[in-house]
mmCIF file of N, CA and C in Angstrom:
data_model
loop_
_atom_site.group_PDB
_atom_site.id
_atom_site.type_symbol
_atom_site.label_atom_id
_atom_site.label_comp_id
_atom_site.label_asym_id
_atom_site.label_seq_id
_atom_site.Cartn_x
_atom_site.Cartn_y
_atom_site.Cartn_z
ATOM 1 N N MET A 440 -3.513 -4.676 15.301
ATOM 2 C CA MET A 440 -4.187 -4.457 14.033
ATOM 3 C C MET A 440 -3.954 -3.021 13.590
ATOM 4 N N GLY A 441 -3.698 -2.858 12.319
ATOM 5 C CA GLY A 441 -3.498 -1.527 11.777
ATOM 6 C C GLY A 441 -4.144 -1.442 10.418
ATOM 7 N N ARG A 442 -3.804 -0.390 9.680
ATOM 8 C CA ARG A 442 -4.356 -0.285 8.341
ATOM 9 C C ARG A 442 -3.383 0.479 7.463
ATOM 10 N N ALA A 443 -3.510 0.270 6.174
ATOM 11 C CA ALA A 443 -2.706 0.999 5.203
ATOM 12 C C ALA A 443 -3.635 1.820 4.337
ATOM 13 N N LEU A 444 -3.287 3.064 4.145
ATOM 14 C CA LEU A 444 -4.048 3.922 3.261
ATOM 15 C C LEU A 444 -3.230 4.107 1.987
ATOM 16 N N ILE A 445 -3.763 3.605 0.868
ATOM 17 C CA ILE A 445 -3.080 3.703 -0.409
ATOM 18 C C ILE A 445 -3.801 4.756 -1.240
ATOM 19 N N THR A 446 -3.126 5.860 -1.529
ATOM 20 C CA THR A 446 -3.722 6.923 -2.321
ATOM 21 C C THR A 446 -2.988 7.005 -3.654
ATOM 22 N N ILE A 447 -3.730 6.843 -4.748
ATOM 23 C CA ILE A 447 -3.127 6.843 -6.074
ATOM 24 C C ILE A 447 -3.664 8.018 -6.873
ATOM 25 N N THR A 448 -2.750 8.865 -7.334
ATOM 26 C CA THR A 448 -3.120 9.997 -8.178
ATOM 27 C C THR A 448 -2.186 10.012 -9.371
ATOM 28 N N ASN A 449 -2.727 9.726 -10.541
ATOM 29 C CA ASN A 449 -1.918 9.630 -11.754
ATOM 30 C C ASN A 449 -0.790 8.637 -11.533
ATOM 31 N N ASP A 450 0.459 9.102 -11.565
ATOM 32 C CA ASP A 450 1.587 8.181 -11.429
ATOM 33 C C ASP A 450 2.222 8.277 -10.047
ATOM 34 N N THR A 451 1.522 8.888 -9.091
ATOM 35 C CA THR A 451 2.058 9.030 -7.748
ATOM 36 C C THR A 451 1.250 8.191 -6.778
ATOM 37 N N CYS A 452 1.946 7.429 -5.956
ATOM 38 C CA CYS A 452 1.275 6.587 -4.972
ATOM 39 C C CYS A 452 1.792 6.948 -3.590
ATOM 40 N N ILE A 453 0.901 7.286 -2.679
ATOM 41 C CA ILE A 453 1.266 7.604 -1.299
ATOM 42 C C ILE A 453 0.739 6.489 -0.410
ATOM 43 N N VAL A 454 1.634 5.889 0.355
ATOM 44 C CA VAL A 454 1.252 4.803 1.252
ATOM 45 C C VAL A 454 1.434 5.278 2.685
ATOM 46 N N SER A 455 0.369 5.265 3.454
ATOM 47 C CA SER A 455 0.432 5.641 4.865
ATOM 48 C C SER A 455 0.037 4.431 5.700
ATOM 49 N N LEU A 456 0.902 4.068 6.642
ATOM 50 C CA LEU A 456 0.611 2.947 7.531
ATOM 51 C C LEU A 456 0.210 3.488 8.892
ATOM 52 N N TYR A 457 -0.897 2.995 9.404
ATOM 53 C CA TYR A 457 -1.398 3.448 10.693
ATOM 54 C C TYR A 457 -1.399 2.292 11.685
ATOM 55 N N GLY A 458 -0.966 2.559 12.898
ATOM 56 C CA GLY A 458 -1.008 1.573 13.961
ATOM 57 C C GLY A 458 -1.669 2.181 15.176
ATOM 58 N N GLU A 459 -2.701 1.562 15.656
ATOM 59 C CA GLU A 459 -3.436 2.039 16.818
ATOM 60 C C GLU A 459 -3.852 3.496 16.658
ATOM 61 N N GLY A 460 -4.333 3.828 15.475
ATOM 62 C CA GLY A 460 -4.878 5.151 15.238
ATOM 63 C C GLY A 460 -3.869 6.238 14.940
ATOM 64 N N ARG A 461 -2.583 5.908 14.869
ATOM 65 C CA ARG A 461 -1.606 6.956 14.591
ATOM 66 C C ARG A 461 -0.749 6.562 13.394
ATOM 67 N N LEU A 462 -0.297 7.574 12.659
ATOM 68 C CA LEU A 462 0.541 7.345 11.500
ATOM 69 C C LEU A 462 1.955 7.024 11.962
ATOM 70 N N PHE A 463 2.499 5.893 11.519
ATOM 71 C CA PHE A 463 3.869 5.607 11.921
ATOM 72 C C PHE A 463 4.835 5.511 10.755
ATOM 73 N N LYS A 464 4.352 5.364 9.538
ATOM 74 C CA LYS A 464 5.239 5.413 8.384
ATOM 75 C C LYS A 464 4.483 5.946 7.188
ATOM 76 N N GLU A 465 5.160 6.728 6.372
ATOM 77 C CA GLU A 465 4.549 7.205 5.137
ATOM 78 C C GLU A 465 5.576 7.139 4.025
ATOM 79 N N TYR A 466 5.162 6.607 2.889
ATOM 80 C CA TYR A 466 6.052 6.456 1.751
ATOM 81 C C TYR A 466 5.396 7.054 0.521
ATOM 82 N N LYS A 467 6.225 7.673 -0.329
ATOM 83 C CA LYS A 467 5.703 8.211 -1.575
ATOM 84 C C LYS A 467 6.380 7.493 -2.734
ATOM 85 N N LEU A 468 5.567 7.119 -3.721
ATOM 86 C CA LEU A 468 6.073 6.396 -4.879
ATOM 87 C C LEU A 468 5.633 7.131 -6.128
ATOM 88 N N GLY A 469 6.597 7.637 -6.871
ATOM 89 C CA GLY A 469 6.267 8.352 -8.097
ATOM 90 C C GLY A 469 7.159 7.896 -9.236
ATOM 91 N N GLY A 470 6.565 7.425 -10.306
ATOM 92 C CA GLY A 470 7.318 6.974 -11.456
ATOM 93 C C GLY A 470 8.061 5.668 -11.229
ATOM 94 N N VAL A 471 7.736 4.969 -10.138
ATOM 95 C CA VAL A 471 8.371 3.691 -9.848
ATOM 96 C C VAL A 471 7.282 2.642 -9.756
ATOM 97 N N SER A 472 7.557 1.441 -10.278
ATOM 98 C CA SER A 472 6.504 0.440 -10.356
ATOM 99 C C SER A 472 6.409 -0.438 -9.114
ATOM 100 N N LYS A 473 7.426 -0.400 -8.244
ATOM 101 C CA LYS A 473 7.394 -1.294 -7.084
ATOM 102 C C LYS A 473 7.902 -0.586 -5.832
ATOM 103 N N LEU A 474 7.224 -0.858 -4.723
ATOM 104 C CA LEU A 474 7.629 -0.298 -3.432
ATOM 105 C C LEU A 474 7.521 -1.385 -2.388
ATOM 106 N N VAL A 475 8.567 -1.553 -1.592
ATOM 107 C CA VAL A 475 8.541 -2.538 -0.524
ATOM 108 C C VAL A 475 8.713 -1.806 0.797
ATOM 109 N N ILE A 476 7.786 -2.041 1.713
ATOM 110 C CA ILE A 476 7.864 -1.458 3.047
ATOM 111 C C ILE A 476 8.198 -2.572 4.024
ATOM 112 N N GLU A 477 9.345 -2.445 4.698
ATOM 113 C CA GLU A 477 9.719 -3.433 5.708
ATOM 114 C C GLU A 477 9.095 -3.011 7.037
ATOM 115 N N THR A 478 8.249 -3.518 7.503
ATOM 116 C CA THR A 478 7.636 -3.103 8.779
ATOM 117 C C THR A 478 7.456 -4.159 9.812
ATOM 118 N N GLY A 479 2.430 -11.699 10.451
ATOM 119 C CA GLY A 479 2.261 -11.944 9.073
ATOM 120 C C GLY A 479 0.877 -11.848 8.504
ATOM 121 N N GLY A 480 0.011 -12.198 8.309
ATOM 122 C CA GLY A 480 -1.187 -11.988 7.520
ATOM 123 C C GLY A 480 -0.888 -11.520 6.115
ATOM 124 N N VAL A 481 -1.666 -11.984 5.168
ATOM 125 C CA VAL A 481 -1.514 -11.584 3.775
ATOM 126 C C VAL A 481 -2.831 -11.002 3.277
ATOM 127 N N VAL A 482 -2.748 -9.831 2.682
ATOM 128 C CA VAL A 482 -3.918 -9.205 2.092
ATOM 129 C C VAL A 482 -3.567 -8.830 0.661
ATOM 130 N N LEU A 483 -4.397 -9.240 -0.274
ATOM 131 C CA LEU A 483 -4.179 -8.887 -1.672
ATOM 132 C C LEU A 483 -5.330 -8.022 -2.138
ATOM 133 N N SER A 484 -5.018 -6.865 -2.684
ATOM 134 C CA SER A 484 -6.058 -5.943 -3.107
ATOM 135 C C SER A 484 -5.647 -5.287 -4.412
ATOM 136 N N ARG A 485 -6.616 -5.045 -5.278
ATOM 137 C CA ARG A 485 -6.339 -4.351 -6.529
ATOM 138 C C ARG A 485 -6.895 -2.937 -6.440
ATOM 139 N N CYS A 486 -6.038 -1.972 -6.744
ATOM 140 C CA CYS A 486 -6.446 -0.577 -6.706
ATOM 141 C C CYS A 486 -6.229 0.032 -8.082
ATOM 142 N N SER A 487 -7.217 0.787 -8.556
ATOM 143 C CA SER A 487 -7.026 1.522 -9.793
ATOM 144 C C SER A 487 -6.895 2.989 -9.425
ATOM 145 N N ASN A 488 -7.916 3.784 -9.672
ATOM 146 C CA ASN A 488 -7.884 5.188 -9.276
ATOM 147 C C ASN A 488 -8.571 5.348 -7.931
ATOM 148 N N GLY A 489 -8.116 6.288 -7.149
ATOM 149 C CA GLY A 489 -8.766 6.544 -5.872
ATOM 150 C C GLY A 489 -7.981 5.997 -4.701
ATOM 151 N N THR A 490 -8.711 5.590 -3.662
ATOM 152 C CA THR A 490 -8.114 5.211 -2.399
ATOM 153 C C THR A 490 -8.493 3.794 -2.039
ATOM 154 N N CYS A 491 -7.545 3.083 -1.420
ATOM 155 C CA CYS A 491 -7.790 1.702 -1.027
ATOM 156 C C CYS A 491 -7.399 1.524 0.435
ATOM 157 N N PHE A 492 -8.338 1.050 1.251
ATOM 158 C CA PHE A 492 -8.040 0.750 2.643
ATOM 159 C C PHE A 492 -7.745 -0.737 2.782
ATOM 160 N N ILE A 493 -6.670 -1.061 3.488
ATOM 161 C CA ILE A 493 -6.250 -2.451 3.641
ATOM 162 C C ILE A 493 -6.001 -2.732 5.111
ATOM 163 N N SER A 494 -6.590 -3.793 5.619
ATOM 164 C CA SER A 494 -6.354 -4.197 7.001
ATOM 165 C C SER A 494 -4.999 -4.880 7.109
ATOM 166 N N ILE A 495 -4.304 -4.597 8.191
ATOM 167 C CA ILE A 495 -2.977 -5.171 8.404
ATOM 168 C C ILE A 495 -2.966 -5.906 9.730
ATOM 169 N N ASP A 496 -2.444 -7.107 9.722
ATOM 170 C CA ASP A 496 -2.229 -7.842 10.959
ATOM 171 C C ASP A 496 -0.790 -8.334 10.962
ATOM 172 N N ASN A 497 0.031 -7.778 11.831
ATOM 173 C CA ASN A 497 1.411 -8.235 11.925
ATOM 174 C C ASN A 497 2.151 -8.032 10.607
ATOM 175 N N VAL A 498 2.164 -6.820 10.118
ATOM 176 C CA VAL A 498 2.706 -6.548 8.789
ATOM 177 C C VAL A 498 4.219 -6.678 8.744
ATOM 178 N N SER A 499 4.713 -7.316 7.707
ATOM 179 C CA SER A 499 6.147 -7.372 7.474
ATOM 180 C C SER A 499 6.528 -6.698 6.164
ATOM 181 N N LYS A 500 5.666 -6.796 5.162
ATOM 182 C CA LYS A 500 5.988 -6.211 3.866
ATOM 183 C C LYS A 500 4.752 -5.676 3.171
ATOM 184 N N VAL A 501 4.935 -4.602 2.414
ATOM 185 C CA VAL A 501 3.892 -4.115 1.529
ATOM 186 C C VAL A 501 4.520 -3.971 0.151
ATOM 187 N N ASN A 502 3.994 -4.666 -0.823
ATOM 188 C CA ASN A 502 4.491 -4.582 -2.196
ATOM 189 C C ASN A 502 3.426 -3.949 -3.079
ATOM 190 N N ILE A 503 3.835 -2.949 -3.845
ATOM 191 C CA ILE A 503 2.909 -2.305 -4.768
ATOM 192 C C ILE A 503 3.461 -2.477 -6.175
ATOM 193 N N ASN A 504 2.713 -3.138 -7.017
ATOM 194 C CA ASN A 504 3.136 -3.359 -8.395
ATOM 195 C C ASN A 504 2.071 -2.844 -9.353
ATOM 196 N N ARG A 505 2.526 -2.181 -10.401
ATOM 197 C CA ARG A 505 1.585 -1.705 -11.401
ATOM 198 C C ARG A 505 1.375 -2.795 -12.434
ATOM 199 N N SER A 506 0.128 -3.108 -12.695
ATOM 200 C CA SER A 506 -0.173 -4.159 -13.663
ATOM 201 C C SER A 506 -0.157 -3.588 -15.071
ATOM 202 N N SER A 507 -0.267 -4.478 -16.047
ATOM 203 C CA SER A 507 -0.249 -4.041 -17.443
ATOM 204 C C SER A 507 -1.455 -3.169 -17.784
ATOM 205 N N GLU A 508 -2.536 -3.323 -17.018
ATOM 206 C CA GLU A 508 -3.720 -2.506 -17.264
ATOM 207 C C GLU A 508 -3.612 -1.131 -16.616
ATOM 208 N N GLY A 509 -2.542 -0.879 -15.884
ATOM 209 C CA GLY A 509 -2.377 0.412 -15.245
ATOM 210 C C GLY A 509 -2.901 0.462 -13.832
ATOM 211 N N SER A 510 -3.499 -0.644 -13.353
ATOM 212 C CA SER A 510 -3.966 -0.671 -11.973
ATOM 213 C C SER A 510 -2.813 -1.095 -11.068
ATOM 214 N N TYR A 511 -3.037 -0.990 -9.770
ATOM 215 C CA TYR A 511 -2.012 -1.354 -8.812
ATOM 216 C C TYR A 511 -2.418 -2.612 -8.069
ATOM 217 N N VAL A 512 -1.460 -3.498 -7.869
ATOM 218 C CA VAL A 512 -1.683 -4.676 -7.048
ATOM 219 C C VAL A 512 -0.930 -4.456 -5.745
ATOM 220 N N VAL A 513 -1.645 -4.489 -4.640
ATOM 221 C CA VAL A 513 -1.055 -4.253 -3.330
ATOM 222 C C VAL A 513 -1.069 -5.549 -2.549
ATOM 223 N N LYS A 514 0.092 -6.008 -2.124
ATOM 224 C CA LYS A 514 0.181 -7.242 -1.351
ATOM 225 C C LYS A 514 0.847 -6.957 -0.016
ATOM 226 N N ILE A 515 0.158 -7.345 1.042
ATOM 227 C CA ILE A 515 0.690 -7.182 2.392
ATOM 228 C C ILE A 515 0.949 -8.561 2.950
ATOM 229 N N SER A 516 2.185 -8.794 3.387
ATOM 230 C CA SER A 516 2.515 -10.113 3.919
ATOM 231 C C SER A 516 3.383 -9.991 5.151
#
């Protein structure tokens, strides 16, 4: 079991993946609407401003898409 920390500030998104309490991958997304992290369980979460914690079980992908309202849709599969 791990977790993803999604930090959104204006148009910059920082994704940090943690496994067993340690950071093992970090990605930065700025000015791009989609990010895929290759790393099953599915978690769907909507993030607007601020920080979103997401539980991960056997993660294979993290997709971040910006919706028409300007919020972010985060899907872990």
